[in-house]
PDB file of C-alpha atoms in Angstrom:
ATOM      1  CA  MET A   1      77.763  75.201  96.004  1.00  0.00           C
ATOM      2  CA  SER A   2      76.474  71.649  95.809  1.00  0.00           C
ATOM      3  CA  ALA A   3      74.723  69.734  98.563  1.00  0.00           C
ATOM      4  CA  LEU A   4      77.770  67.493  98.908  1.00  0.00           C
ATOM      5  CA  THR A   5      80.077  70.466  99.431  1.00  0.00           C
ATOM      6  CA  ALA A   6      77.683  71.972 101.985  1.00  0.00           C
ATOM      7  CA  TYR A   7      77.559  68.738 103.962  1.00  0.00           C
ATOM      8  CA  ILE A   8      81.354  68.419 103.803  1.00  0.00           C
ATOM      9  CA  TYR A   9      81.585  71.901 105.299  1.00  0.00           C
ATOM     10  CA  MET A  10      79.017  70.838 107.890  1.00  0.00           C
ATOM     11  CA  ALA A  11      81.020  67.707 108.767  1.00  0.00           C
ATOM     12  CA  ILE A  12      84.193  69.766 109.187  1.00  0.00           C
ATOM     13  CA  SER A  13      82.267  72.253 111.310  1.00  0.00           C
ATOM     14  CA  VAL A  14      80.883  69.525 113.560  1.00  0.00           C
ATOM     15  CA  ALA A  15      84.263  67.789 113.887  1.00  0.00           C
ATOM     16  CA  SER A  16      86.052  71.000 114.798  1.00  0.00           C
ATOM     17  CA  GLU A  17      83.298  71.996 117.239  1.00  0.00           C
ATOM     18  CA  ILE A  18      83.505  68.614 118.954  1.00  0.00           C
ATOM     19  CA  THR A  19      87.295  68.903 119.107  1.00  0.00           C
ATOM     20  CA  ALA A  20      87.114  72.413 120.565  1.00  0.00           C
ATOM     21  CA  THR A  21      84.414  71.532 123.098  1.00  0.00           C
ATOM     22  CA  SER A  22      86.177  68.334 124.152  1.00  0.00           C
ATOM     23  CA  THR A  23      89.370  70.316 124.684  1.00  0.00           C
ATOM     24  CA  LEU A  24      87.718  72.914 126.928  1.00  0.00           C
ATOM     25  CA  PRO A  25      88.263  71.013 130.221  1.00  0.00           C
ATOM     26  CA  ALA A  26      91.952  70.562 129.388  1.00  0.00           C
ATOM     27  CA  THR A  27      92.399  74.338 129.029  1.00  0.00           C
ATOM     28  CA  LYS A  28      91.930  74.690 132.799  1.00  0.00           C
ATOM     29  CA  GLY A  29      90.125  77.988 132.341  1.00  0.00           C
ATOM     30  CA  PHE A  30      92.364  78.927 129.409  1.00  0.00           C
ATOM     31  CA  THR A  31      95.465  78.822 131.605  1.00  0.00           C
ATOM     32  CA  LYS A  32      97.075  75.966 129.615  1.00  0.00           C
ATOM     33  CA  LEU A  33      98.464  77.243 126.306  1.00  0.00           C
ATOM     34  CA  LYS A  34      98.365  74.203 123.986  1.00  0.00           C
ATOM     35  CA  PRO A  35      94.798  73.058 124.708  1.00  0.00           C
ATOM     36  CA  SER A  36      93.653  76.694 124.646  1.00  0.00           C
ATOM     37  CA  ILE A  37      95.116  77.159 121.165  1.00  0.00           C
ATOM     38  CA  VAL A  38      93.480  73.921 119.961  1.00  0.00           C
ATOM     39  CA  CYS A  39      90.157  75.043 121.424  1.00  0.00           C
ATOM     40  CA  ILE A  40      90.221  78.530 119.912  1.00  0.00           C
ATOM     41  CA  ILE A  41      91.356  77.347 116.476  1.00  0.00           C
ATOM     42  CA  GLY A  42      88.699  74.612 116.588  1.00  0.00           C
ATOM     43  CA  TYR A  43      85.939  77.154 117.179  1.00  0.00           C
ATOM     44  CA  ILE A  44      87.251  79.457 114.434  1.00  0.00           C
ATOM     45  CA  ILE A  45      87.228  76.588 111.923  1.00  0.00           C
ATOM     46  CA  CYS A  46      83.851  75.460 113.225  1.00  0.00           C
ATOM     47  CA  PHE A  47      82.075  78.773 112.689  1.00  0.00           C
ATOM     48  CA  TYR A  48      83.767  79.442 109.360  1.00  0.00           C
ATOM     49  CA  CYS A  49      82.641  76.075 107.985  1.00  0.00           C
ATOM     50  CA  LEU A  50      79.161  76.440 109.468  1.00  0.00           C
ATOM     51  CA  GLY A  51      78.863  79.780 107.710  1.00  0.00           C
ATOM     52  CA  MET A  52      80.052  78.271 104.441  1.00  0.00           C
ATOM     53  CA  SER A  53      77.495  75.467 104.702  1.00  0.00           C
ATOM     54  CA  LEU A  54      74.761  78.116 104.932  1.00  0.00           C
ATOM     55  CA  GLU A  55      75.459  78.981 101.279  1.00  0.00           C
ATOM     56  CA  TYR A  56      73.367  75.895 100.464  1.00  0.00           C
ATOM     57  CA  LEU A  57      71.640  74.653 103.621  1.00  0.00           C
ATOM     58  CA  ASP A  58      68.743  76.350 105.375  1.00  0.00           C
ATOM     59  CA  LEU A  59      69.671  77.861 108.729  1.00  0.00           C
ATOM     60  CA  GLY A  60      67.295  75.626 110.700  1.00  0.00           C
ATOM     61  CA  VAL A  61      68.610  72.438 109.130  1.00  0.00           C
ATOM     62  CA  ALA A  62      72.250  73.495 109.384  1.00  0.00           C
ATOM     63  CA  TYR A  63      72.148  74.754 112.949  1.00  0.00           C
ATOM     64  CA  GLY A  64      69.912  71.903 114.102  1.00  0.00           C
ATOM     65  CA  THR A  65      72.281  69.347 112.615  1.00  0.00           C
ATOM     66  CA  TRP A  66      75.390  71.102 113.899  1.00  0.00           C
ATOM     67  CA  GLY A  67      74.104  71.457 117.443  1.00  0.00           C
ATOM     68  CA  ALA A  68      72.487  68.057 117.703  1.00  0.00           C
ATOM     69  CA  VAL A  69      75.358  66.016 116.299  1.00  0.00           C
ATOM     70  CA  GLY A  70      77.792  67.787 118.603  1.00  0.00           C
ATOM     71  CA  THR A  71      75.472  67.233 121.552  1.00  0.00           C
ATOM     72  CA  ALA A  72      75.057  63.551 120.684  1.00  0.00           C
ATOM     73  CA  ILE A  73      78.782  62.823 120.303  1.00  0.00           C
ATOM     74  CA  THR A  74      80.152  64.900 123.188  1.00  0.00           C
ATOM     75  CA  PRO A  75      78.929  62.574 125.992  1.00  0.00           C
ATOM     76  CA  ALA A  76      80.773  59.664 124.381  1.00  0.00           C
ATOM     77  CA  LEU A  77      83.967  61.702 124.253  1.00  0.00           C
ATOM     78  CA  GLY A  78      83.438  62.811 127.856  1.00  0.00           C
ATOM     79  CA  TYR A  79      83.241  59.157 128.822  1.00  0.00           C
ATOM     80  CA  ILE A  80      86.352  58.200 126.831  1.00  0.00           C
ATOM     81  CA  PHE A  81      88.630  61.097 127.770  1.00  0.00           C
ATOM     82  CA  TYR A  82      87.313  62.306 131.129  1.00  0.00           C
ATOM     83  CA  LYS A  83      85.637  59.145 132.534  1.00  0.00           C
ATOM     84  CA  GLN A  84      82.283  60.961 132.764  1.00  0.00           C
ATOM     85  CA  LYS A  85      79.177  58.799 133.012  1.00  0.00           C
ATOM     86  CA  THR A  86      75.809  59.223 131.271  1.00  0.00           C
ATOM     87  CA  SER A  87      72.589  57.790 132.707  1.00  0.00           C
ATOM     88  CA  ARG A  88      70.204  55.561 130.769  1.00  0.00           C
ATOM     89  CA  LEU A  89      67.786  58.451 130.424  1.00  0.00           C
ATOM     90  CA  GLY A  90      70.669  60.546 129.094  1.00  0.00           C
ATOM     91  CA  LEU A  91      71.421  57.873 126.496  1.00  0.00           C
ATOM     92  CA  ILE A  92      67.745  57.788 125.504  1.00  0.00           C
ATOM     93  CA  GLY A  93      67.970  61.553 125.071  1.00  0.00           C
ATOM     94  CA  VAL A  94      70.960  61.132 122.754  1.00  0.00           C
ATOM     95  CA  VAL A  95      69.010  58.617 120.656  1.00  0.00           C
ATOM     96  CA  LEU A  96      66.113  61.078 120.437  1.00  0.00           C
ATOM     97  CA  ILE A  97      68.527  63.802 119.316  1.00  0.00           C
ATOM     98  CA  ILE A  98      69.806  61.546 116.541  1.00  0.00           C
ATOM     99  CA  ILE A  99      66.252  60.768 115.450  1.00  0.00           C
ATOM    100  CA  GLY A 100      65.487  64.492 115.438  1.00  0.00           C
ATOM    101  CA  VAL A 101      68.498  65.294 113.256  1.00  0.00           C
ATOM    102  CA  VAL A 102      67.517  62.640 110.739  1.00  0.00           C
ATOM    103  CA  MET A 103      63.926  63.936 110.654  1.00  0.00           C
ATOM    104  CA  LEU A 104      65.082  67.532 110.267  1.00  0.00           C
ATOM    105  CA  ASN A 105      67.359  66.649 107.345  1.00  0.00           C
ATOM    106  CA  VAL A 106      64.827  64.415 105.609  1.00  0.00           C
ATOM    107  CA  TYR A 107      61.683  66.493 106.172  1.00  0.00           C
ATOM    108  CA  GLY A 108      63.242  69.958 106.692  1.00  0.00           C
TER     109      GLY A 108
END
């Protein structure tokens, strides 16, 4: 597997994880069928693709990237879809997460 393929798998994993996590509130405790199906399928795709990316990427880099990118994007989606607010310190934290992901990928 090439680096490009591994990062494509990683991107799919992150996108499906963000989709699944963002859908969780709409499941209403998994009592609503459609959002529950989206959520469960999203997590299945997410972990499959994360596992595939580990064919090339080191676990620390892959998991750090996966977790951090999801954590950085989720507050924005919470704001857009659920009108949730993030404080200035929270936004600074998101910027630090992004810096950490870049450092982890560049310097391993």
